[in-house]
Short mmCIF file of C-alpha atoms and ligand atoms in Angstrom, two decimals:
data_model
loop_
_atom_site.label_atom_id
_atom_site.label_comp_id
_atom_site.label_asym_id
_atom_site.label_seq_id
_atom_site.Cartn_x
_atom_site.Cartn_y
_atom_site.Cartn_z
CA UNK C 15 87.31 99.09 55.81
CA UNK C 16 84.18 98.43 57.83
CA UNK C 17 83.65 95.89 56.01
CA UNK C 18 87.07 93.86 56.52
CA UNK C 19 87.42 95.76 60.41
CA UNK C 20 83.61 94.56 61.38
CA UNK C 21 82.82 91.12 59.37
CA UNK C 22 86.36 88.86 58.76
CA UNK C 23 88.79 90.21 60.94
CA UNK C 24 86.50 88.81 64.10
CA UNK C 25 86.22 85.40 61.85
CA UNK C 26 89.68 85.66 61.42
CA UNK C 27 90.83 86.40 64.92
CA UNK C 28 89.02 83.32 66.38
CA UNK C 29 91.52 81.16 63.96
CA UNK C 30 94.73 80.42 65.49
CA UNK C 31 96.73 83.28 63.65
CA UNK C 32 98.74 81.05 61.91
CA UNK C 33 95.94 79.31 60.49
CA UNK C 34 94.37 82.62 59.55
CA UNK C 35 97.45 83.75 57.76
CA UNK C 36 97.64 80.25 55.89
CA UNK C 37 93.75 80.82 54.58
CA UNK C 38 94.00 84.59 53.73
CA UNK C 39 97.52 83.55 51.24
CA UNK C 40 95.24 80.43 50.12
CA UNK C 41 92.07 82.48 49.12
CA UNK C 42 94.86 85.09 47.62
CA UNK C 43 96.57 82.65 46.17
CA UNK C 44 93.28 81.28 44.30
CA UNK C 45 91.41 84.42 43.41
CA UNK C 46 94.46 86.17 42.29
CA UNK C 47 94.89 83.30 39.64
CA UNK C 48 91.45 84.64 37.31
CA UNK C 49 91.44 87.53 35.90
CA UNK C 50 87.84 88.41 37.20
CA UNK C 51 88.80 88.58 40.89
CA UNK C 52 91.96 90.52 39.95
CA UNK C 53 90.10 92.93 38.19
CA UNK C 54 87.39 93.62 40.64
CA UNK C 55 90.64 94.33 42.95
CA UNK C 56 92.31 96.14 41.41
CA UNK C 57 88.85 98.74 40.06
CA UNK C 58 88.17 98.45 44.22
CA UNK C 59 91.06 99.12 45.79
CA UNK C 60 94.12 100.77 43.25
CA UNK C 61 94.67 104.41 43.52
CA UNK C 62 96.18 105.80 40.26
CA UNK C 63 97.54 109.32 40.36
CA UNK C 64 100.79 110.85 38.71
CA UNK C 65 101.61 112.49 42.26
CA UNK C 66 101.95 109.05 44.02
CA UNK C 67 104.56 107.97 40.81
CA UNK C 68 108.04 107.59 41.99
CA UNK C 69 111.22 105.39 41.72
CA UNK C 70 112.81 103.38 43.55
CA UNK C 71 116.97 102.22 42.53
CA UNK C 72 115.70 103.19 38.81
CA UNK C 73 112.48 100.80 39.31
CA UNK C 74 109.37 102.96 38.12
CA UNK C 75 106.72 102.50 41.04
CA UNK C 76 103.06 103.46 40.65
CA UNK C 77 103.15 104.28 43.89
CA UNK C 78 105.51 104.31 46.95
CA UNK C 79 103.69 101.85 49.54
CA UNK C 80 104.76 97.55 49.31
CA UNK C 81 103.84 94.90 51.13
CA UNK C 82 106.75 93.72 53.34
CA UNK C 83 108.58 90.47 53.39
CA UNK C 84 107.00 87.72 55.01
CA UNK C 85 103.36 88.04 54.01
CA UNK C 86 104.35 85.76 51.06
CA UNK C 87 106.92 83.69 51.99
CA UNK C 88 107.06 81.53 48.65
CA UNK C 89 105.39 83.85 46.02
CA UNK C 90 102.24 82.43 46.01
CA UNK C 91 99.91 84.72 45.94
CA UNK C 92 101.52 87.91 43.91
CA UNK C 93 98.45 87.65 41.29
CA UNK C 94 95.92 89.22 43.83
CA UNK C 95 98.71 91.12 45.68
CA UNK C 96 99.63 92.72 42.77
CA UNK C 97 95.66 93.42 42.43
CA UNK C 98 95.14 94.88 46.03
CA UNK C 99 96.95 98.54 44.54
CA UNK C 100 100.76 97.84 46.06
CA UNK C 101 103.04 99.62 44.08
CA UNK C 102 105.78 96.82 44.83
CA UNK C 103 105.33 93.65 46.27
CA UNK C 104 108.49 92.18 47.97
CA UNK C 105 108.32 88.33 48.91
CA UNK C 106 110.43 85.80 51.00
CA UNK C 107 112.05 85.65 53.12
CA UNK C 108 113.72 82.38 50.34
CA UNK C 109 116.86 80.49 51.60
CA UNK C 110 118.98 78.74 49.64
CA UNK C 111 117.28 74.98 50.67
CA UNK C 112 113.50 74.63 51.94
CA UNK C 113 112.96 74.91 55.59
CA UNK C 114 110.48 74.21 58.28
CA UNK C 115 111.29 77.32 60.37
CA UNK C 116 110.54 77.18 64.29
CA UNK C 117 107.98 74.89 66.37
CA UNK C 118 104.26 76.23 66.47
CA UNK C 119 102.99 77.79 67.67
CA UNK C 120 105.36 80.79 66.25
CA UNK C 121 102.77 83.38 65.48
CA UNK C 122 100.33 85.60 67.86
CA UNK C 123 98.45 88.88 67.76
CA UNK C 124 98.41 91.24 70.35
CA UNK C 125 95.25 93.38 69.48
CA UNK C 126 95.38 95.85 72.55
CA UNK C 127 99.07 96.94 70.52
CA UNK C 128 97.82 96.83 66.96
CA UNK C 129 100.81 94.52 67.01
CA UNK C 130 102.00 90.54 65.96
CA UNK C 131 104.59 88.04 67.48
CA UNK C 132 106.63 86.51 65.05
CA UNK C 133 108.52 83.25 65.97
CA UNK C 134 108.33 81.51 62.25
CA UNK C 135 112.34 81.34 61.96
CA UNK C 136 111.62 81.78 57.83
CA UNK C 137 110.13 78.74 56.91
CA UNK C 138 109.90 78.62 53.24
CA UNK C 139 110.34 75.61 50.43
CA UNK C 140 113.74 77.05 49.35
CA UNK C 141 114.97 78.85 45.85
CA UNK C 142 114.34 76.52 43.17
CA UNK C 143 110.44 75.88 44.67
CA UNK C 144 110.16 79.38 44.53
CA UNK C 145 111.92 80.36 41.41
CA UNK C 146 109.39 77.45 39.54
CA UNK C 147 106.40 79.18 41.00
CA UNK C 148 108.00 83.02 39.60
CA UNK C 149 108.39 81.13 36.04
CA UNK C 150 105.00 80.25 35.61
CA UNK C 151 103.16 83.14 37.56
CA UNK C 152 105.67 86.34 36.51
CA UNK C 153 104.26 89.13 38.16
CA UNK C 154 102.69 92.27 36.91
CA UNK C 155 103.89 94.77 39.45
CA UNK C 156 107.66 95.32 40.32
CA UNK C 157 108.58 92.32 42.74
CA UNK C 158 111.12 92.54 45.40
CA UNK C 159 112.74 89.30 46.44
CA UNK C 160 114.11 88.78 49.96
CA UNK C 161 116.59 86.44 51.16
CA UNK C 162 118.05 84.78 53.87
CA UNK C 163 120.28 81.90 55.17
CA UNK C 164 118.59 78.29 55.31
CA UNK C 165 117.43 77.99 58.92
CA UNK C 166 118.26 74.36 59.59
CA UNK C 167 120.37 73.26 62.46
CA UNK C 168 122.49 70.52 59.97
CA UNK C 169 123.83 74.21 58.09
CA UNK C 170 125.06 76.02 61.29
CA UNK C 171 125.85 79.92 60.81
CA UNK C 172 129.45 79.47 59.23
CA UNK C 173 131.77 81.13 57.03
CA UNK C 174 132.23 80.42 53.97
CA UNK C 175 128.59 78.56 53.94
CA UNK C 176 126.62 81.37 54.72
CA UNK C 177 128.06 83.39 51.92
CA UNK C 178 127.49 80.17 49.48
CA UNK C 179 123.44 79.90 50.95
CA UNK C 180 123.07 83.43 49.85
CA UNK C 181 124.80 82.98 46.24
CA UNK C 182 122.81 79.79 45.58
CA UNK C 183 119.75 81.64 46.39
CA UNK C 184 121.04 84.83 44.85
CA UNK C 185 121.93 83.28 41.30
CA UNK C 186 118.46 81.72 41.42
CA UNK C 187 116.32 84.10 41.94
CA UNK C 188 117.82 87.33 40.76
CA UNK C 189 116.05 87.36 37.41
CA UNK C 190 112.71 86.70 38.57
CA UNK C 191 112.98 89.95 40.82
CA UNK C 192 113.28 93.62 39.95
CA UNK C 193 115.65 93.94 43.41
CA UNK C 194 116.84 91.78 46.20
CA UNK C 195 116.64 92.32 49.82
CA UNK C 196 119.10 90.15 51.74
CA UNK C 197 117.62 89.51 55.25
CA UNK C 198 120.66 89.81 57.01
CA UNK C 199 119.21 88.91 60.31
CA UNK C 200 116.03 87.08 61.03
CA UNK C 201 115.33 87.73 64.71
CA UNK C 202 113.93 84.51 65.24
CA UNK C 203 116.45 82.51 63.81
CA UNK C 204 118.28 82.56 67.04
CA UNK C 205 121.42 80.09 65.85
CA UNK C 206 121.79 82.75 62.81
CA UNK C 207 120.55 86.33 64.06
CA UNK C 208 124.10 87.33 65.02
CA UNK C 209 126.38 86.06 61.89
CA UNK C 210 126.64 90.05 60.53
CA UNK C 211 127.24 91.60 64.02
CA UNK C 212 131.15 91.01 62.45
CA UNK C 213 131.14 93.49 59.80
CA UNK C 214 133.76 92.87 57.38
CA UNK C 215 131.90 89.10 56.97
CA UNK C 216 128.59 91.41 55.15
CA UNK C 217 132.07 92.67 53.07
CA UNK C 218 132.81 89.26 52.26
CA UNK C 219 129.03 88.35 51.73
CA UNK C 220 128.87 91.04 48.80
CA UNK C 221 131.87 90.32 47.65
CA UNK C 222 130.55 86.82 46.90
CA UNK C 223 127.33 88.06 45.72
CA UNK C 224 129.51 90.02 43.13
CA UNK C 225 130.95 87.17 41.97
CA UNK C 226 126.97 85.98 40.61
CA UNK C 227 126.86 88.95 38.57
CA UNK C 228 124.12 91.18 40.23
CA UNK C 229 121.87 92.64 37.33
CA UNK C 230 119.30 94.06 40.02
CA UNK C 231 119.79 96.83 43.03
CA UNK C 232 120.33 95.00 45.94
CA UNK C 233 119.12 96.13 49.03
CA UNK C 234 120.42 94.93 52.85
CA UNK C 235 117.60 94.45 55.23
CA UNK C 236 119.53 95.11 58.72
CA UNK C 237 119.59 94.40 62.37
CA UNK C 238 118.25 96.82 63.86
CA UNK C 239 120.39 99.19 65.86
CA UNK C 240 120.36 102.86 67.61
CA UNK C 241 124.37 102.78 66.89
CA UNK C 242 125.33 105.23 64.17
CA UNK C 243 128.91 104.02 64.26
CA UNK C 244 127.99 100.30 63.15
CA UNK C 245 125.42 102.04 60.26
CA UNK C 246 128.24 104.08 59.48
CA UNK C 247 130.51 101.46 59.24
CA UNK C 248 127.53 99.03 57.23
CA UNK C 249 127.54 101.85 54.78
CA UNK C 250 131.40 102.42 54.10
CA UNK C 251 131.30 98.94 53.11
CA UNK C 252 128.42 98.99 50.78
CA UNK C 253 130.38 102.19 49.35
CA UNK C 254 132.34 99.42 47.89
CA UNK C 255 129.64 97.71 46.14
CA UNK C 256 128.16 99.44 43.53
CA UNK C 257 125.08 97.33 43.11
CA UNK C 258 124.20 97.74 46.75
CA UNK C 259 121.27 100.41 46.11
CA UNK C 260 119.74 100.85 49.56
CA UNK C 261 118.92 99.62 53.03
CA UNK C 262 115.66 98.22 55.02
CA UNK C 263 115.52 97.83 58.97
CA UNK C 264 114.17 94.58 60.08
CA UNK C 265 112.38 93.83 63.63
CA UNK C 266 114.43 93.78 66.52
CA UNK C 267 114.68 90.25 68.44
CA UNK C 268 112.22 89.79 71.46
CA UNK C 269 110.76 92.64 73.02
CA UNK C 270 113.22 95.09 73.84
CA UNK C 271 111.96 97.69 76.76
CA UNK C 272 111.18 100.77 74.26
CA UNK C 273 108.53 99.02 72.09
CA UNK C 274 105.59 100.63 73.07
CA UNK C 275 103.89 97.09 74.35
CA UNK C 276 100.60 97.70 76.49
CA UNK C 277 100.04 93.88 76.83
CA UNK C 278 100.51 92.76 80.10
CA UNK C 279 103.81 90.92 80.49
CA UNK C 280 102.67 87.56 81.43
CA UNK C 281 100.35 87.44 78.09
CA UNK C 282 104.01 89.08 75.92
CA UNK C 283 105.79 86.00 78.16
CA UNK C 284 104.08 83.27 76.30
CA UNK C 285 104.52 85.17 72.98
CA UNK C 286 108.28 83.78 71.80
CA UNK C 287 109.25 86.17 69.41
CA UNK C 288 109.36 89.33 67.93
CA UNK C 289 107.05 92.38 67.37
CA UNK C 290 105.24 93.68 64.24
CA UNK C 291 102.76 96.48 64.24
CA UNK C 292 102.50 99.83 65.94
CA UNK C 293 104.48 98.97 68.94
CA UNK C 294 107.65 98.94 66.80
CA UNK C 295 106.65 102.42 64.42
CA UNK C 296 108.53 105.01 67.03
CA UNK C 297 111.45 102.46 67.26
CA UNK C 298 112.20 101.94 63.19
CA UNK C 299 111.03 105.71 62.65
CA UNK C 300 114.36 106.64 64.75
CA UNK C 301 117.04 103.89 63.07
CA UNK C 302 115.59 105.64 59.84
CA UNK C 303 116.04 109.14 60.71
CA UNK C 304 119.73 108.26 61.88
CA UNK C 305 120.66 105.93 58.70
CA UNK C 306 118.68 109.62 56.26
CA UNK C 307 121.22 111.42 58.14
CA UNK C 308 124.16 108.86 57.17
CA UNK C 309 123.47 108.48 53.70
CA UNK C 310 122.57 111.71 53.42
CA UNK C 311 119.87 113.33 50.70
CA UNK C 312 120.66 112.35 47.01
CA UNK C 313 122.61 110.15 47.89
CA UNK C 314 122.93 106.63 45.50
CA UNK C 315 121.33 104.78 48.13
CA UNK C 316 117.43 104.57 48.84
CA UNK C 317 115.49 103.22 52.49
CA UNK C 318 112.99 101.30 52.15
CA UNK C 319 110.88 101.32 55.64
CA UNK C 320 108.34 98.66 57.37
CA UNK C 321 107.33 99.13 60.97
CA UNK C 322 103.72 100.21 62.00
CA UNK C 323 102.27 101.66 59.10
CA UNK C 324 99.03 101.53 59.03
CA UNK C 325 97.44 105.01 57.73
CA UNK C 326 98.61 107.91 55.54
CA UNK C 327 100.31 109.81 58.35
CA UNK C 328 102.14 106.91 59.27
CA UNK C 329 103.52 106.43 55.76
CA UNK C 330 104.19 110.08 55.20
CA UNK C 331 105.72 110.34 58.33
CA UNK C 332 108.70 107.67 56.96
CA UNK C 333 108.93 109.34 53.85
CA UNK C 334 109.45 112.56 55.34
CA UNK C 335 112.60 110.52 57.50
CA UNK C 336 114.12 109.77 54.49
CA UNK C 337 112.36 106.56 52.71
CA UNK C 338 111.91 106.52 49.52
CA UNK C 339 109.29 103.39 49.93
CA UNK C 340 107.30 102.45 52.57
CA UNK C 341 106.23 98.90 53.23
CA UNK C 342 103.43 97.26 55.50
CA UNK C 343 102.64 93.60 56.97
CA UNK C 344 100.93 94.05 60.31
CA UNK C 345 98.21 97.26 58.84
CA UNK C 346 96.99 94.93 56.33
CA UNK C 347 96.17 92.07 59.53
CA UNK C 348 94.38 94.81 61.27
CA UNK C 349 92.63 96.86 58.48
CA UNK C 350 92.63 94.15 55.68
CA UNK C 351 93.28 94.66 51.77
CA UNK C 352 91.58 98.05 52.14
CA UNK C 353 94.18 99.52 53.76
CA UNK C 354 96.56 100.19 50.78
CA UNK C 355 93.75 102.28 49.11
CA UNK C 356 93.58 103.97 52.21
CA UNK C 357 96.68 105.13 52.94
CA UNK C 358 97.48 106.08 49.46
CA UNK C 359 94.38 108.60 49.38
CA UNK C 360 95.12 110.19 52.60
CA UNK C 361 98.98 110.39 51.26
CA UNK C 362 97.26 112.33 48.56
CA UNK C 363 95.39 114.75 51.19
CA UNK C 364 98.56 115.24 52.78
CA UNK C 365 100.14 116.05 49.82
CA UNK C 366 98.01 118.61 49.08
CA UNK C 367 97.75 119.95 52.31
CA UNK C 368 101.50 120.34 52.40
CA UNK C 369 101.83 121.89 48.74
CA UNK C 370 104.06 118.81 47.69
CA UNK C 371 103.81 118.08 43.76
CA UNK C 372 104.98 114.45 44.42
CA UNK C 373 105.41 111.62 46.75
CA UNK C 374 109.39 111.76 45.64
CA UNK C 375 109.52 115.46 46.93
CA UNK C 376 108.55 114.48 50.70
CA UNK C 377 111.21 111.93 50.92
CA UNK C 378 113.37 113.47 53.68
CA UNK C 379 111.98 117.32 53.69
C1 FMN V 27 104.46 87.39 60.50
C2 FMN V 27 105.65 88.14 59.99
C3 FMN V 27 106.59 87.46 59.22
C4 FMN V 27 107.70 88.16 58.74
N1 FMN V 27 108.60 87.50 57.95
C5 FMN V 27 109.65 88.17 57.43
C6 FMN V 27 110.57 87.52 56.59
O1 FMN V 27 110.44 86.33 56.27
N2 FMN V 27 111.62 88.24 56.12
C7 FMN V 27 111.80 89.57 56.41
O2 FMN V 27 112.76 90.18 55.95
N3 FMN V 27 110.91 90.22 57.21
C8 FMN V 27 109.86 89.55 57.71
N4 FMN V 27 108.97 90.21 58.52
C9 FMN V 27 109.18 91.64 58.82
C10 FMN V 27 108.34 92.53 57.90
O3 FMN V 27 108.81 92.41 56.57
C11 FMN V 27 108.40 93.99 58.34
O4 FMN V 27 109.73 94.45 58.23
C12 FMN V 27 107.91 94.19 59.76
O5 FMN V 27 106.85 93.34 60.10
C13 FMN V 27 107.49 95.63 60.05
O6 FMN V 27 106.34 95.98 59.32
P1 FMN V 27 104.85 95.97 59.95
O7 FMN V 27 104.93 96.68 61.25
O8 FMN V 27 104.01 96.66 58.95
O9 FMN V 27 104.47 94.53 60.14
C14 FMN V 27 107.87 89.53 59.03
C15 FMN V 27 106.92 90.18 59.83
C16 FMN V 27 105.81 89.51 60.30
C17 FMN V 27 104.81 90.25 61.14
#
């Protein structure tokens, strides 16, 4: 990635990083609609092998690594994703209405921590925006679809209207997505990050979603937390849900003291928000080892992981805890499109260095 690493990410990095993340979806966005750009992709960067083949809640994957939610906010640019090599792509977050998310500036790179600050608060121009866009652009690889509550200050955090956000965004996206993630707590939506900390009201969240008629596996992106009672408890209650088919860990809020930040405080002080990238790896890596060890090995439920990935190792290192597919947002800021190809090959070298037939026989050994 020399290339990406030496020529556009110093281009890039002199852009406000907002602005840089606008133009990168933009120049996605309009590449990824002719097929000549899309196929020079996909011949420079996919990585086709059998071993890398696995599933993921029944959905056949070329391969187990997917870009993470937020990257794509309103499905815009899934042509040339798809094209980059991703074996899933998974967009959103989508709420039920559109929103304008936080103030700006609400997102900032912190290059001595391979890491980002994320403030957005899910802006995004709401289901039926989104669901217009999936009608006329399907998309050719399996497509996750992640949603959340409308962040808007006139639809406060409430029960039942929290529930009814989800189902309106739930009914109206379902079949444009091969599974939902339900963001069940965007750390910078500070008014909302707390609804689910009252578990029985995720109960009554699924228990409305069941009500739509889920045809997909649905997967619940959580708080994070290091308490194996509450994941305990989170997973007794999707017991009772039979199209619940696996969990993903989102970012904790702010910068809690064991994120491996080397940024000196005052710079982190006028970074509102939360942490992406390598400074967060050891943190998830731990929540996923403890939520393996809950669900246990074959057990109906899958993990999907995001947090720091950024090479091979990294990747194999959250299969081995237990995730069936890995994800990546902040690897592909630092290392560019490249970095799929790359950490599928070394997966392969560490395949074969470990005697492992198959990406699906790491997950958890
Ligand atoms: C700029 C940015 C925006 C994000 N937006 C969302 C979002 O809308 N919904 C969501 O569930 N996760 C969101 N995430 C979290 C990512 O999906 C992922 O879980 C997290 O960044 C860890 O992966 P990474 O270290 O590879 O970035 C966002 C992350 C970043 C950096």
């Amino acid at each position: 990635m020399p290339l990406y690493e030496d020529a556009v990410r110093p281009l890039l990095f002199r852009l406000d990083a907002e602005r840089a993340h606008e133009l990168t979806l933009r120049v996605s966005e309009l590449s990824g609609r002719a097929t000549i750009p899309r196929r020079v992709a996909r011949r420079a960067l996919r990585v086709q092998d059998p071993r890398l083949r696995t599933t993921l809640a029944g959905i056949p994957l070329e391969n187990p690594l997917g870009l993470a939610a937020g990257f794509d906010k309103n499905g815009r640019a899934i042509g040339m994703l798809g094209a980059m090599g991703f074996g899933h792509v998974e967009i959103g977050s989508v709420s039920a209405w559109p929103s304008d998310g936080n103030p700006r500036p609400r997102l900032f790179r912190i290059p001595e921590d391979r890491g980002i600050v994320v403030a957005y608060g899910v802006p995004n121009e709401g289901a039926a925006a989104v669901r217009r866009r999936l009608d006329a652009h399907p998309s050719a690889v399996p497509l996750g679809v992640n949603l959340v509550k409308t962040n808007d200050p006139a639809r406060p955090a409430v029960a039942p209207d929290v529930y009814e956000d989800y189902a309106a965004s739930f009914a109206a996206l379902q079949d444009r997505a091969h599974y939902v993630a339900l963001n069940l707590s965007c750390p910078n939506s500070a008014a909302d990050r707390d609804f689910f900390d009252e578990l029985p009201r995720i109960d009554a969240l699924l228990t409305r979603l069941a009500a739509c008629g889920p045809r997909v596996p649905v997967f619940l992106k959580l708080k994070p937390t290091r308490d194996a009672g509450v994941l305990r408890e989170i997973v007794a209650i999707a017991d009772g849900h039979p199209f619940v088919a696996g969990f993903a860990i989102n970012l904790p809020a702010g910068k809690p003291d064991d994120l491996r930040l080397t940024a000196p405080p005052a710079t982190l002080a006028r970074m509102p928000g939360a942490v992406g990238g390598k400074p967060v790896e050891e943190y998830v890596n731990a929540i996923l080892a403890t939520l393996h060890e809950i669900v246990g090995r074959d057990s109906r439920y899958a993990l999907m992981a995001a947090g720091g990935v950024s090479s091979g190792a990294d990747a194999y290192r959250k299969l081995q805890l237990g995730a069936t597919v890995v994800q990546l947002y902040t690897g592909l800021v630092y290392r560019g499109p490249g970095v799929v190809r790359a950490v599928l090959t070394d997966l392969l070298a560490l395949l074969e260095r470990d005697g492992f037939e198959s990406v699906a026989d790491v997950v958890g050994a």
